[in-house]
């Protein structure tokens, strides 16, 4: 089975949406790219799916092979010897090891105090006894720590394996989130943690909280792009914020703020910027793995799973940054 869209195509489309969130950027860059892909209907056709029928059960393994699986393998467990080494960093155990070494080296030569004959016959006994005691303490402690890590890994692994509602072969079924594949039509409802990146473009009532990934403080309505009035941007009135109201006011951006939304080398005048500027659309179609449905219901078509999601892209960038800091 051949798919017209590749992992690279879908990932590029996600990044294009992320990097161009303002209305005028969406019109200039995102919508043309969406049109090139045939719009929402074209994406469904290229992924051989639909919001009404979903994918067929006999395609699941093929899709996993082509687009990847919706599971990130955890890092390997800490080696047992590492727990033993960490246990040996205890100063008390280090002192006991030193004492055992002295006893072993000097015992056979009769070095030390007490009856000389006993020292010659049993000189090694104390050293060996100490080492055995240290070994027991280290091995028991390492075994306990290793067991704790394994239990925590199993608990985390089972907690992350949840059932989600999908449409397959035209019927709604519940499957493990690890069985989700690109092209699946996932049915979302209030409280759901989204298990993959996807597109929402049918009529719905979804509001998604994306603060953990995008920094947005309010839930975002999802659906086909809906644009706000040009030349204004939202400013939440402090008084309205204090009383808990969601009402917004709009005003013309200040010149310094306005210039930040355009490339530094632009040749546009301030008047042209004012006429072109559009705030973030009131509705956007892209939803991300790890975000939560705050309210409403709707369906999404999965376009990225596992290591190809935006969440994993952010985690990868973070890991790269930490490695650079260590260097």
mmCIF file of C-alpha atoms in Angstrom, residues 103-104 106-111 113-128:
data_model
loop_
_atom_site.group_PDB
_atom_site.id
_atom_site.type_symbol
_atom_site.label_atom_id
_atom_site.label_comp_id
_atom_site.label_asym_id
_atom_site.label_seq_id
_atom_site.Cartn_x
_atom_site.Cartn_y
_atom_site.Cartn_z
ATOM 1 C CA UNK A 103 43.518 -6.845 58.472
ATOM 2 C CA UNK A 104 44.121 -9.024 55.422
ATOM 3 C CA UNK A 106 48.811 -7.567 58.249
ATOM 4 C CA UNK A 107 47.032 -10.653 59.574
ATOM 5 C CA UNK A 108 49.263 -13.260 57.973
ATOM 6 C CA UNK A 109 52.411 -11.539 59.177
ATOM 7 C CA UNK A 110 51.214 -11.401 62.776
ATOM 8 C CA UNK A 111 51.039 -7.622 62.716
ATOM 9 C CA UNK A 113 47.769 -6.525 68.946
ATOM 10 C CA UNK A 114 46.752 -9.519 71.057
ATOM 11 C CA UNK A 115 48.149 -13.029 71.330
ATOM 12 C CA UNK A 116 50.695 -13.601 68.558
ATOM 13 C CA UNK A 117 49.731 -17.236 67.955
ATOM 14 C CA UNK A 118 46.071 -16.334 67.483
ATOM 15 C CA UNK A 119 47.034 -13.524 65.136
ATOM 16 C CA UNK A 120 48.983 -15.941 62.977
ATOM 17 C CA UNK A 121 46.205 -18.560 62.937
ATOM 18 C CA UNK A 122 43.189 -16.260 62.583
ATOM 19 C CA UNK A 123 44.713 -13.075 61.179
ATOM 20 C CA UNK A 124 42.635 -13.164 58.003
ATOM 21 C CA UNK A 125 39.348 -13.944 59.725
ATOM 22 C CA UNK A 126 38.431 -10.397 60.738
ATOM 23 C CA UNK A 127 39.228 -8.982 57.297
ATOM 24 C CA UNK A 128 37.203 -11.641 55.492
#
